[in-house]
Tab-separated table of C-alpha atoms (C1' of nucleotides) in Angstrom:
chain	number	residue	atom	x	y	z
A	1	UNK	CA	1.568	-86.218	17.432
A	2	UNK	CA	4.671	-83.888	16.239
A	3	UNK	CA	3.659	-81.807	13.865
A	4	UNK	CA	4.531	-81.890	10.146
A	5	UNK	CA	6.344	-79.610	7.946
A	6	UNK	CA	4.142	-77.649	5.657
A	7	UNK	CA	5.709	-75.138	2.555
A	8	UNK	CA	5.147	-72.158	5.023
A	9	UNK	CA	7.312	-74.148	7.976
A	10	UNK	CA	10.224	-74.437	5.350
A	11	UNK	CA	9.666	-70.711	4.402
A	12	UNK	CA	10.532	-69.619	7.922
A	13	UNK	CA	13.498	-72.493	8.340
A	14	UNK	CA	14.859	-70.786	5.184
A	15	UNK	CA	14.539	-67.303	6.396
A	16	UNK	CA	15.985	-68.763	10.103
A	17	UNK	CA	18.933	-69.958	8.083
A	18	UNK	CA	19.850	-66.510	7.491
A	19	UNK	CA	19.989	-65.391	11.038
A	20	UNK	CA	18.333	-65.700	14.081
A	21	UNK	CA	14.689	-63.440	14.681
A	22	UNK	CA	12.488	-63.082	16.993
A	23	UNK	CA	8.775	-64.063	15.464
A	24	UNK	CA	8.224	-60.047	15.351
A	25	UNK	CA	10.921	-59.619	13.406
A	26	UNK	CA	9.997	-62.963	10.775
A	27	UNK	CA	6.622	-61.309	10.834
A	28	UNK	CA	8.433	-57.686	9.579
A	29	UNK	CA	10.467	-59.679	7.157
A	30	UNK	CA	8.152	-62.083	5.575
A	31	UNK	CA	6.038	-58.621	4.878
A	32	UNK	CA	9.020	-57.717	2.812
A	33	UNK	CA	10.644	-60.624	1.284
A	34	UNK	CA	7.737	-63.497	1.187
A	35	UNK	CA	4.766	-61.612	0.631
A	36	UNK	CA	4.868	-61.992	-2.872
A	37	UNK	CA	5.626	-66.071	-3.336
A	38	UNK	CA	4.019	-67.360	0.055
A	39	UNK	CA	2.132	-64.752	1.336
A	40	UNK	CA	1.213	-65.807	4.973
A	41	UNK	CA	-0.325	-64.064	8.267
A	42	UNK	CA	1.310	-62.864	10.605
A	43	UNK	CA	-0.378	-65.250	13.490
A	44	UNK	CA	1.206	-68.205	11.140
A	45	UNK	CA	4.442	-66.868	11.423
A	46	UNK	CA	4.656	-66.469	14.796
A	47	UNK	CA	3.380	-70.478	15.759
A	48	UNK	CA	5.964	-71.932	12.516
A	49	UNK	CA	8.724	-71.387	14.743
A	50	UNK	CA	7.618	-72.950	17.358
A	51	UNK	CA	6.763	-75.412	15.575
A	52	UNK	CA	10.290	-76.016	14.242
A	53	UNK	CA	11.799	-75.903	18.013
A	54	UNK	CA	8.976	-78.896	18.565
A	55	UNK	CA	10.134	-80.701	15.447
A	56	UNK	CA	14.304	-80.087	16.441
A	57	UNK	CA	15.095	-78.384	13.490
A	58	UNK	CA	15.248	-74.668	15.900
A	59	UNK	CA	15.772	-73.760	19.056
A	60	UNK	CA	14.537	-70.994	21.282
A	61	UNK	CA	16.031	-68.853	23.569
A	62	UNK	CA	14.884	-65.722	25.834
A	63	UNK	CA	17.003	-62.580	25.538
A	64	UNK	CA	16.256	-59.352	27.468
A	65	UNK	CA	15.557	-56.283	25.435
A	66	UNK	CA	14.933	-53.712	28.338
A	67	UNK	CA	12.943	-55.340	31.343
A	68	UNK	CA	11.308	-57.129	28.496
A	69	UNK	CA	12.272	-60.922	27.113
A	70	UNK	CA	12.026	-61.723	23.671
A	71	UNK	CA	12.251	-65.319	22.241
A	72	UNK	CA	14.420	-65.050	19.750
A	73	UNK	CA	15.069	-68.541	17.341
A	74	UNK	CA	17.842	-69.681	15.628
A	75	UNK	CA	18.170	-73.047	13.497
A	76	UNK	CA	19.648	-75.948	14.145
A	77	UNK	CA	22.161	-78.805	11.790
A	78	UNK	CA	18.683	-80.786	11.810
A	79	UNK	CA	17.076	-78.351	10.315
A	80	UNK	CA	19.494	-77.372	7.514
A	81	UNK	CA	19.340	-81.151	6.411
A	82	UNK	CA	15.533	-80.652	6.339
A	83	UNK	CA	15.735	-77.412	4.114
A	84	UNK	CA	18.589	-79.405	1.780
A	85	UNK	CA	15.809	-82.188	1.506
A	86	UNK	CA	12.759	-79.718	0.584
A	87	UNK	CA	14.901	-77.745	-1.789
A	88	UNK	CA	15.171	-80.899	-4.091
A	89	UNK	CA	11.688	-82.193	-3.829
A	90	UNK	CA	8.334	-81.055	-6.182
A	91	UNK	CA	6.590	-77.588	-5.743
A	92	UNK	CA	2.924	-77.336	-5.491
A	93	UNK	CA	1.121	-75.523	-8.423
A	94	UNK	CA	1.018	-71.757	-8.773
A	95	UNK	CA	-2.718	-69.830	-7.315
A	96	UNK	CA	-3.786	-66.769	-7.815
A	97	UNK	CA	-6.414	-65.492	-5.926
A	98	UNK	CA	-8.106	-61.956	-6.807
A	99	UNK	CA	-11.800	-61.282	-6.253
A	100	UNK	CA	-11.441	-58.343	-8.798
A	101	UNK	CA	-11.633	-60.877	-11.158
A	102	UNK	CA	-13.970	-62.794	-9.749
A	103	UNK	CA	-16.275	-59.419	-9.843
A	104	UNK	CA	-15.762	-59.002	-13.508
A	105	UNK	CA	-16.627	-62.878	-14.149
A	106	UNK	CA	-20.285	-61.928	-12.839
A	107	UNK	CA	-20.463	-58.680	-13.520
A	108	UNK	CA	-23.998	-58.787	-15.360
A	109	UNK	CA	-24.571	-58.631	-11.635
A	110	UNK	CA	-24.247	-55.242	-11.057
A	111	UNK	CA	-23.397	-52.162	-12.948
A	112	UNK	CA	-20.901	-51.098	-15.296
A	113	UNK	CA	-19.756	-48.696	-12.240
A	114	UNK	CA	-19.561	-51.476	-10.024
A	115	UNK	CA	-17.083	-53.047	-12.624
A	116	UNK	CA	-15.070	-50.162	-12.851
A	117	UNK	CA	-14.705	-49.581	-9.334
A	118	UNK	CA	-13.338	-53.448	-8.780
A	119	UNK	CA	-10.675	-52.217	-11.543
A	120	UNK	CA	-10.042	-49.520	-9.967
A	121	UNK	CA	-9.561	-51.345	-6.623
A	122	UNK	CA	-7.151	-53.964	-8.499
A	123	UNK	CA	-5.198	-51.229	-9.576
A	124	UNK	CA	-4.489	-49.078	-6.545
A	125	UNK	CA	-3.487	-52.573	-4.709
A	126	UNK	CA	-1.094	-53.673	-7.586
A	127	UNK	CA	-0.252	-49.828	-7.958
A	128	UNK	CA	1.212	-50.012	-3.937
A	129	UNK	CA	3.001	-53.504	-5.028
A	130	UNK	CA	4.688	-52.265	-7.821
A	131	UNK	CA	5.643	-48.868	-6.272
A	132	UNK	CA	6.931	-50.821	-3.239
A	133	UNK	CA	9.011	-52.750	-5.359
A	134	UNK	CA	10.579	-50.388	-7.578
A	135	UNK	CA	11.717	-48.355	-4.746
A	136	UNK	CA	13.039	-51.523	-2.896
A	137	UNK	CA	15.237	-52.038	-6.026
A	138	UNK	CA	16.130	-48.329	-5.521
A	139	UNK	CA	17.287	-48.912	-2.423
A	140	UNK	CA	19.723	-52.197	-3.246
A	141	UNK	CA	21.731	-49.754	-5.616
A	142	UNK	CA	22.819	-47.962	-2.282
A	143	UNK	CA	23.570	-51.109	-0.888
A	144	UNK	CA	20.180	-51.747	1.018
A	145	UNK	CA	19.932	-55.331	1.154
A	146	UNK	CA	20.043	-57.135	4.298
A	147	UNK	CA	21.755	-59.928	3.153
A	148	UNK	CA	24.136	-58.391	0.097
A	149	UNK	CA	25.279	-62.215	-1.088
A	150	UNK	CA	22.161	-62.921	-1.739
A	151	UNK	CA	21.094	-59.783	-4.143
A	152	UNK	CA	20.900	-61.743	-7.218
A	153	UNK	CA	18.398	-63.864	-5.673
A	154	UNK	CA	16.152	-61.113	-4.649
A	155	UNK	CA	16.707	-59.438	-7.971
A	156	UNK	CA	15.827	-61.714	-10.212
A	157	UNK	CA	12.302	-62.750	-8.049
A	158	UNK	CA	11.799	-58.667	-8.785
A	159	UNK	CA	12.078	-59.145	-12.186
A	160	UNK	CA	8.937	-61.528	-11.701
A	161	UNK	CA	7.014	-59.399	-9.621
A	162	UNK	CA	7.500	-56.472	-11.893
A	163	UNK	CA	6.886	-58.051	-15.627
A	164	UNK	CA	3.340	-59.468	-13.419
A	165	UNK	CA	2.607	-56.200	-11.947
A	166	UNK	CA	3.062	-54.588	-15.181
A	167	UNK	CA	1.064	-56.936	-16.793
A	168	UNK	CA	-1.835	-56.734	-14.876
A	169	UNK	CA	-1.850	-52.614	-15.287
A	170	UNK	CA	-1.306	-52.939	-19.147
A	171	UNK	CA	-4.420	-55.425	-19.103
A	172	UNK	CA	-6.609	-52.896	-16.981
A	173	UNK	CA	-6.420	-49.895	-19.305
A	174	UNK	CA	-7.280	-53.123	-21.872
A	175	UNK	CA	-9.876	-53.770	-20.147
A	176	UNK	CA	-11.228	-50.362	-19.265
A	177	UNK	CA	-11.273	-49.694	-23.212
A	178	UNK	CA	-13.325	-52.649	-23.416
A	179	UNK	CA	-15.711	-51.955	-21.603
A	180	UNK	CA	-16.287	-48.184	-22.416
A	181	UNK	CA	-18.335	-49.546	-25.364
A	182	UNK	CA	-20.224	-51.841	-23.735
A	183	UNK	CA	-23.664	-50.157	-23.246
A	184	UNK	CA	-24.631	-52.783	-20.111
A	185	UNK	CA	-22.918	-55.718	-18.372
A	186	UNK	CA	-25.662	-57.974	-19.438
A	187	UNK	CA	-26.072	-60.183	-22.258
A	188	UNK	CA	-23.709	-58.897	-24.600
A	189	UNK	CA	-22.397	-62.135	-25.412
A	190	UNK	CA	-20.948	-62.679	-28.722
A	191	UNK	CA	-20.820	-59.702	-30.257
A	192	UNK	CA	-18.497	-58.964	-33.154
A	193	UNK	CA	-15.474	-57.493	-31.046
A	194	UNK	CA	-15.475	-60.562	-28.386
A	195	UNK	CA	-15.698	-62.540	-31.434
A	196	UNK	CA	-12.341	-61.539	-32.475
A	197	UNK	CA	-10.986	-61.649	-29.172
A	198	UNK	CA	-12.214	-64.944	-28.816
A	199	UNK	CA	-10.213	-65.860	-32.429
A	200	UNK	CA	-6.913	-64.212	-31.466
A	201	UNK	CA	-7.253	-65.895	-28.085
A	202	UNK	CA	-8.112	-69.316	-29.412
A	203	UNK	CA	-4.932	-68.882	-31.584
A	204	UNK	CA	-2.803	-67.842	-28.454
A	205	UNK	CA	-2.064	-64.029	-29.413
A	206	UNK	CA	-2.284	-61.219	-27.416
A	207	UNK	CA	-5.036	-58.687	-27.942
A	208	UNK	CA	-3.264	-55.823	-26.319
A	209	UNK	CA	-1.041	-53.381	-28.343
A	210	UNK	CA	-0.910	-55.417	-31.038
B	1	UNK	CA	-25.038	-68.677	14.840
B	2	UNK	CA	-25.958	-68.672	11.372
B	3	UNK	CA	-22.693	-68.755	9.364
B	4	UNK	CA	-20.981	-65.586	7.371
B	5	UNK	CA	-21.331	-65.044	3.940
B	6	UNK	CA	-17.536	-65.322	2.723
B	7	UNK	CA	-16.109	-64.361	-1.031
B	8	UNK	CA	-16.397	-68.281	-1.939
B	9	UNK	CA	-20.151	-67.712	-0.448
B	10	UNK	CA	-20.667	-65.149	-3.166
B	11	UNK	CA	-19.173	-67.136	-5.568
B	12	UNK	CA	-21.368	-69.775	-5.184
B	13	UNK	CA	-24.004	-67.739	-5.350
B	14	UNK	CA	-22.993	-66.122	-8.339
B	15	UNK	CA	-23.074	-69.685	-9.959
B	16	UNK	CA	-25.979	-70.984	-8.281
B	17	UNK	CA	-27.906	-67.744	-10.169
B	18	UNK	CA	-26.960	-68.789	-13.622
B	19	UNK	CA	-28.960	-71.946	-13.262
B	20	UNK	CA	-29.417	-74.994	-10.278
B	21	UNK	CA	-26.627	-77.111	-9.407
B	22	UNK	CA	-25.987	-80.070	-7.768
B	23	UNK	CA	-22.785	-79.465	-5.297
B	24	UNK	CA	-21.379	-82.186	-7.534
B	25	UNK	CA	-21.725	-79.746	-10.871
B	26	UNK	CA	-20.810	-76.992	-9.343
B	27	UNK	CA	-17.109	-78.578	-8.508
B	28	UNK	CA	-16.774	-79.216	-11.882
B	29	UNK	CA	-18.026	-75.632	-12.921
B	30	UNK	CA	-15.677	-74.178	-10.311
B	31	UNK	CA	-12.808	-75.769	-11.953
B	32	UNK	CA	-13.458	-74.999	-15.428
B	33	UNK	CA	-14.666	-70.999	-14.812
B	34	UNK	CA	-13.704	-70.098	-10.889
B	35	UNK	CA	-10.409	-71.790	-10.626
B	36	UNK	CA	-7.856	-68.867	-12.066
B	37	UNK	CA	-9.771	-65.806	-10.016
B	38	UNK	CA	-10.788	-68.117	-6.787
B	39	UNK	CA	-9.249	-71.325	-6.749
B	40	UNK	CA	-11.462	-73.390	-3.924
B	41	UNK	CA	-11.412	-76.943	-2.767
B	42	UNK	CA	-14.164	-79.783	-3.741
B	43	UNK	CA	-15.158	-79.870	-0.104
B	44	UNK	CA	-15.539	-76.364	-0.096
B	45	UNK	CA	-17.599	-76.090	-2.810
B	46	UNK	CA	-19.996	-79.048	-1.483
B	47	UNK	CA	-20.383	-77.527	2.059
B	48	UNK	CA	-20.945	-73.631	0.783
B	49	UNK	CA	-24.528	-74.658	-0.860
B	50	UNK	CA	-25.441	-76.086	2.515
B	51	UNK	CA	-24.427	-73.027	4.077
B	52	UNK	CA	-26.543	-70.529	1.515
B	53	UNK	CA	-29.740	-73.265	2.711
B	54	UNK	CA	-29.010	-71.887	5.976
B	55	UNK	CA	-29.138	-67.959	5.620
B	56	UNK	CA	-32.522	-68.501	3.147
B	57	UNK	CA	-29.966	-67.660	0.104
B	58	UNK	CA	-30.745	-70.837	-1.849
B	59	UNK	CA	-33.332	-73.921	-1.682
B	60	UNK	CA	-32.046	-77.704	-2.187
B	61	UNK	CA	-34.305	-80.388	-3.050
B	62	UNK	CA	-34.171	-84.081	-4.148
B	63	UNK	CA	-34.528	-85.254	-7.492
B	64	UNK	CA	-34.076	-88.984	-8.278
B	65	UNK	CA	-31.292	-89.942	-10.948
B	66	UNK	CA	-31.932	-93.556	-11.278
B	67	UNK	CA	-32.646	-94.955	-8.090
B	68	UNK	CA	-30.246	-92.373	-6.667
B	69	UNK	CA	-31.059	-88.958	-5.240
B	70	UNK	CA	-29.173	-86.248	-5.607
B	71	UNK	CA	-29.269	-82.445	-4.050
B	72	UNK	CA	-30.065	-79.906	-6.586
B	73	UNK	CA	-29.958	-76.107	-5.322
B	74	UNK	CA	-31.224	-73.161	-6.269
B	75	UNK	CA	-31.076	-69.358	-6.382
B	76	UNK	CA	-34.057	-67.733	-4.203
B	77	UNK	CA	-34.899	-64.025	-4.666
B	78	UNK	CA	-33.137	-63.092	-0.906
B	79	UNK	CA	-29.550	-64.652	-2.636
B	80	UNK	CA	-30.111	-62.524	-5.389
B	81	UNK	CA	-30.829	-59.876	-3.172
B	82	UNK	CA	-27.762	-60.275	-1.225
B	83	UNK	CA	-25.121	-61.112	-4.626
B	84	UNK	CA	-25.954	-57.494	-5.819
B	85	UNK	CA	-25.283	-55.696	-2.313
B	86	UNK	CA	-22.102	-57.868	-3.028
B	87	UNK	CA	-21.530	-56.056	-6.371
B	88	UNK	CA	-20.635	-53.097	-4.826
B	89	UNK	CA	-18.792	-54.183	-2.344
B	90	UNK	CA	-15.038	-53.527	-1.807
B	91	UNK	CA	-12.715	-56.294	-2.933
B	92	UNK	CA	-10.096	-58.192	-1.274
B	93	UNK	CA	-6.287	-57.658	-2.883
B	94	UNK	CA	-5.124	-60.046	-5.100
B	95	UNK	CA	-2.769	-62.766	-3.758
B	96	UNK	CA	0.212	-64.692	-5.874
B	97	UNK	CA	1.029	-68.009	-4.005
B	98	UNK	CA	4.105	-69.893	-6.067
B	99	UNK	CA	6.145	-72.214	-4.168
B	100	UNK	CA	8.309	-72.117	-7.282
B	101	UNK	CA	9.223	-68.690	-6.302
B	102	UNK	CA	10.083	-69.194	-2.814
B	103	UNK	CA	12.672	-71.905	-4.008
B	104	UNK	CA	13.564	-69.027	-6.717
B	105	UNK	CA	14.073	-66.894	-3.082
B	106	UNK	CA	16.072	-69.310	-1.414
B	107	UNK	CA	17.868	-70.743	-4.362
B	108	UNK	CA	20.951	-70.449	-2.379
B	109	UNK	CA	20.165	-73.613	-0.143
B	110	UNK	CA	20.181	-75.699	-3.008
B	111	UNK	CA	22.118	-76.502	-6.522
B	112	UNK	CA	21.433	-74.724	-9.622
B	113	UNK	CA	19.881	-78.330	-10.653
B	114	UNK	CA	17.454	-77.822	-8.223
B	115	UNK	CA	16.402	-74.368	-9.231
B	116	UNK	CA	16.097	-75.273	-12.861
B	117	UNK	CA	13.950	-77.800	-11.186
B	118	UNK	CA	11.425	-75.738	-9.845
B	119	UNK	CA	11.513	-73.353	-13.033
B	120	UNK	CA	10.254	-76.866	-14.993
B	121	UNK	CA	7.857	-77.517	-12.544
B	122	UNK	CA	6.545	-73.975	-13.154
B	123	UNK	CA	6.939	-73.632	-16.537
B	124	UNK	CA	4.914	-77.435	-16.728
B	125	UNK	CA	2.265	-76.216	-14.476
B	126	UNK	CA	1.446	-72.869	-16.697
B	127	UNK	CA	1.911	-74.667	-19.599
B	128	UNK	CA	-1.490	-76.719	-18.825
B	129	UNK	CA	-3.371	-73.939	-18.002
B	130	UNK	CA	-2.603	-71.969	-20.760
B	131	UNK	CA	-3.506	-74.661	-23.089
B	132	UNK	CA	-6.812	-75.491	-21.274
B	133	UNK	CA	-7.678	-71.813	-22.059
B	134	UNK	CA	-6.771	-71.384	-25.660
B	135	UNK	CA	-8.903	-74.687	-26.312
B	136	UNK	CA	-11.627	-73.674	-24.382
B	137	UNK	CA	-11.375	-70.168	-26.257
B	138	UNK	CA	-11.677	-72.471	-29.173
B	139	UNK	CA	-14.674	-74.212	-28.437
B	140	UNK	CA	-16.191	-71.031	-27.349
B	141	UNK	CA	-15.580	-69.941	-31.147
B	142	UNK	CA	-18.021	-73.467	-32.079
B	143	UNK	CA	-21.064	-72.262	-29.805
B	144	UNK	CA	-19.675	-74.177	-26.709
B	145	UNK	CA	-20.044	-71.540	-24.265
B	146	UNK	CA	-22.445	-72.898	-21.809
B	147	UNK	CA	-23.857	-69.501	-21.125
B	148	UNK	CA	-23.670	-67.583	-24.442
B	149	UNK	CA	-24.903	-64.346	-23.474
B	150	UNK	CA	-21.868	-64.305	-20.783
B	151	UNK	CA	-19.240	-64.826	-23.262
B	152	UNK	CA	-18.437	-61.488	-23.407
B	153	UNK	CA	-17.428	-61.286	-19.362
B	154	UNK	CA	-16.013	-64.895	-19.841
B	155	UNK	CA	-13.336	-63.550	-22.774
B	156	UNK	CA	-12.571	-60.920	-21.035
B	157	UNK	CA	-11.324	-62.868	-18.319
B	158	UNK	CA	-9.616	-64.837	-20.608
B	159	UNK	CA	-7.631	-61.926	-21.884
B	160	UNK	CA	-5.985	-62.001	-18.354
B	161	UNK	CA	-5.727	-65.223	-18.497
B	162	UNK	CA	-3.614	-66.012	-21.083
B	163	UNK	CA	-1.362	-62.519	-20.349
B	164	UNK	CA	-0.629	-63.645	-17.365
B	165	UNK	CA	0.285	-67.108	-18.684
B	166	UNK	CA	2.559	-65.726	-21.458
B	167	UNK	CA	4.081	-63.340	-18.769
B	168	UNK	CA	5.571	-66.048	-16.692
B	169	UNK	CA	6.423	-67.833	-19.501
B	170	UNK	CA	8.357	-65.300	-20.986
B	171	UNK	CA	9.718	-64.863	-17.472
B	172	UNK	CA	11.031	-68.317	-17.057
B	173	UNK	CA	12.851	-68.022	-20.386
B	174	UNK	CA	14.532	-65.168	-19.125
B	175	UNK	CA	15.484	-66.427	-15.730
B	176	UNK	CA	17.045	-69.802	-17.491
B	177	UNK	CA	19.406	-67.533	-19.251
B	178	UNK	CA	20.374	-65.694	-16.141
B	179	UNK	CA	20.836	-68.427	-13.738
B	180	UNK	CA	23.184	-69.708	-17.395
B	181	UNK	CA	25.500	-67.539	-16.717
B	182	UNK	CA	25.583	-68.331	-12.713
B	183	UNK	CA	28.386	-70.597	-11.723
B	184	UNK	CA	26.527	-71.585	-8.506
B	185	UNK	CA	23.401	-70.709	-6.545
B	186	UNK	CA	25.182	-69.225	-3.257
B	187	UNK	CA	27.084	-66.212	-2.655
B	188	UNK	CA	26.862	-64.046	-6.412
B	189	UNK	CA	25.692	-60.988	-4.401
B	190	UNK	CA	25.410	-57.597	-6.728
B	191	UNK	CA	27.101	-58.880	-9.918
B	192	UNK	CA	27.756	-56.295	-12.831
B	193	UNK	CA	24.562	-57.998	-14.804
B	194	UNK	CA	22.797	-57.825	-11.501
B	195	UNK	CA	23.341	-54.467	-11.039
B	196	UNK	CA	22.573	-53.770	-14.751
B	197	UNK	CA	18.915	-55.213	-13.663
B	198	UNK	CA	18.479	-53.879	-10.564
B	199	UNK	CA	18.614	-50.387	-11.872
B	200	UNK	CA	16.411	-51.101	-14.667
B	201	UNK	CA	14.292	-52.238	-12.227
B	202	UNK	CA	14.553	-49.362	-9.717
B	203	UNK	CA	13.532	-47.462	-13.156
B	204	UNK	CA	10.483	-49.076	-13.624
B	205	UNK	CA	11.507	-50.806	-16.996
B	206	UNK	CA	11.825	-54.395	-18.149
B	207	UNK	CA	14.734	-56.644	-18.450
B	208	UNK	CA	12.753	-58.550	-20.900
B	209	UNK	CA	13.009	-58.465	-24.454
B	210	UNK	CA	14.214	-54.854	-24.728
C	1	DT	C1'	4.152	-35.050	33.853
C	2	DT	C1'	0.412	-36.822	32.065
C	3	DG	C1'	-1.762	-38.480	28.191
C	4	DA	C1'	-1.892	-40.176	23.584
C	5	DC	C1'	0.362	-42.774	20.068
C	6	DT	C1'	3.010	-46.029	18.041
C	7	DC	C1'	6.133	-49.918	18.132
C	8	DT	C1'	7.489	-54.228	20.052
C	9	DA	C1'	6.045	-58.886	21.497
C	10	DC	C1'	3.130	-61.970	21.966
C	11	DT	C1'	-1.486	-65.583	23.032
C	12	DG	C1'	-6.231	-67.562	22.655
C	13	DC	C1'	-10.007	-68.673	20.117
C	14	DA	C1'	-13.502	-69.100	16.629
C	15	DA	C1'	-14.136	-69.813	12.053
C	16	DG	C1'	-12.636	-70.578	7.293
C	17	DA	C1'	-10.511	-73.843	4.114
C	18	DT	C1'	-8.042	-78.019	2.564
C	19	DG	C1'	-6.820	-82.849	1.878
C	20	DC	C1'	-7.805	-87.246	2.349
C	21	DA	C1'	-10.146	-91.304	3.336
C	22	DG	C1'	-14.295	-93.538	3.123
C	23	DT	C1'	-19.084	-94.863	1.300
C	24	DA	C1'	-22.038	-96.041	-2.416
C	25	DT	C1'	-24.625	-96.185	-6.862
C	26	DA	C1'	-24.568	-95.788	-12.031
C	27	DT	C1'	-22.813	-96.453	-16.481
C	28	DA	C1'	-19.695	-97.644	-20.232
C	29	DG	C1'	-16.413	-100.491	-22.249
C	30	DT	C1'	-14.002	-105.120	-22.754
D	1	DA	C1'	-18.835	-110.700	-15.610
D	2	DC	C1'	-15.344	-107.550	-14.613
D	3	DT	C1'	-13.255	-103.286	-14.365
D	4	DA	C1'	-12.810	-98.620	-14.702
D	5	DT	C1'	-14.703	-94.258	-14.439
D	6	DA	C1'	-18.230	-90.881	-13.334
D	7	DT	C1'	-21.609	-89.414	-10.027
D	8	DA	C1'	-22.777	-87.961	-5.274
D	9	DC	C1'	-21.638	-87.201	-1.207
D	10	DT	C1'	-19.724	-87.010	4.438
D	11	DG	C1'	-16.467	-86.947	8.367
D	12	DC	C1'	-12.371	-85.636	10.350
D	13	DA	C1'	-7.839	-83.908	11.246
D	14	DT	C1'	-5.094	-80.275	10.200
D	15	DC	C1'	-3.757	-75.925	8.287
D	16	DT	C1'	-4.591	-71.024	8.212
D	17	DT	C1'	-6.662	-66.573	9.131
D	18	DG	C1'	-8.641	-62.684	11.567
D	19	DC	C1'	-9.527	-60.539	15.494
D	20	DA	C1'	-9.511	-59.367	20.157
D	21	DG	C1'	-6.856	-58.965	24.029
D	22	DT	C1'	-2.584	-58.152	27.024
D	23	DA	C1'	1.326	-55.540	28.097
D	24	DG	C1'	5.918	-53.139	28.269
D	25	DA	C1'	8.801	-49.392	25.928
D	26	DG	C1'	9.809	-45.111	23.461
D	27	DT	C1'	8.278	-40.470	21.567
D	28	DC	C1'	6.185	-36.194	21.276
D	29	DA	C1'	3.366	-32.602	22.761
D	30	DA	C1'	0.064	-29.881	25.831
DNA sequence: TTGACTCTACTGCAAGATGCAGTATATAGT
DNA sequence: ACTATATACTGCATCTTGCAGTAGAGTCAA
């Protein structure tokens, strides 16, 4: 059977319609450009484009770096039509995964420490994601992006990643403050403050800074 | 081998010590309360029970409904051994998968129909989920938390929730009026108003609402 | 110059996870 | 009586990940 084109095939045609790579390099790249829309591993990205070549919409071809071959993979006027095509049709739903959360959801599991500390662990790994992306923004002002046409692309998916990234710190600290006056993680329940949280969240407000 | 205890193990777990489940409850639990920390299939969530059998985490037995039997599970004192070792236990990063955001990314293939597309989709998608919460935050208010001495963990989460929810919202309002002002998808590179944003951004601060 | 790292450049394999089709009974509404 | 929907699953193909393993090339230091 050929194989059939998933979202993370048409992630690497789109990147392939920039340029040729080699798989190391699509690995490298999808780190830096993907990783926050269609995060993938890097054992993925190095079958997709073979994949492609299999389906016609790439091709393949050895080059010598050294005494060394690389396969490096370059897309074809098939597989342009095939991007055109996916470009118009529906997306699947937004997911977000974080087992931080997940922790806090039973956290009359464990300790109040053991809470904190899954904060704490969302925090550092947003922390590096926002960091990273600030400085990447940085480095487009000295004309640091690979492909300069397509800046206000890239910017504007920053904007996203950084009004998230803040979002999720700003409800930390929220949530840190919460629970400093919770005396246990265990049947609290209702109590008068989540009653009010519950009422501004029922009418759709935000709790934080108010 | 006996199998691996996995973050949807856990998870299960986690549920399956509130109170028994048939696999058929707990895919309807999973939606309602797991979905928007660890989104996980149906099939998933029928074969994990199975699985906790296996390691001695959880007993199943039959109990007729009707003439029909069904598979109810249940919590034994080695599971709730092993969910607090979890407790402690260093967390996995958090992972953003939007397939909205990858056509965002490679806008440039398609028209600015097409992008506005996608923004829809998202904006449709959200929309739903946001609402689900804010009613379910409402029925919490009339007693209709099924485990009222958790509602305090449950709001919390919530909190996030609907942050995040009003943070891509806001978002896709301000990328419509951006991508306004674009006379085509292709090709814009470092505009003046995308430089304007990009060193905002490289300065940590928000484009939105200022 | 030998050894220790790190980077480049992959492949195989087991196991985790998803989607979908299929099977079947029970119950509620028309 | 018919139909739709909810309950209660299983099998299978495919997608995806993580990890171990292989190996050449460049760098720096003892």
């Amino acid at each position: 059977m050929t194989p059939r084109m998933t979202t993370s095939s048409y992630a690497v045609l789109a990147l392939l319609d920039l340029r040729p790579w080699t798989a190391y390099e699509l690995t490298n790249q999808a780190q830096r450009s993907l990783r926050y829309a269609w995060p993938k591993s890097e054992r993925l990205l190095y079958s997709e484009p073979k994949k492609l070549v299999e389906l016609g919409y790439a091709t393949t071809h050895k080059e010598a770096s050294g005494k060394r071959s690389r396969n490096v993979y370059e897309i074809t006027d098939a597989g342009r039509r095939a991007l055109r095509e996916w470009t118009g049709s529906k997306t699947q739903p937004p997911r977000i995964e974080a087992e931080a959360l997940l922790r806090l959801l039973f956290a009359d599991h464990g300790t109040l420490e053991d809470l904190r500390g899954a904060l704490d662990e969302l925090e550092t790994d947003v922390g590096e994601h926002h960091q990273a992306i600030v400085e990447l923004m940085a480095s487009y002002l000295n004309g640091g992006h690979p492909f300069p046409q397509r800046t206000h692309l890239s910017v504007l998916f920053a904007t996203f990643q950084i009004e998230i990234f803040k979002t999720i710190e700003r409800w930390i600290e929220f949530a840190r403050e919460e629970i400093d006056e919770w005396p246990t993680t265990r049947d609290l329940g209702m109590t008068p403050r989540t009653e009010t949280l519950t009422r501004l969240l029922a009418e759709d407000q935000s709790p934080l800074n108010p």
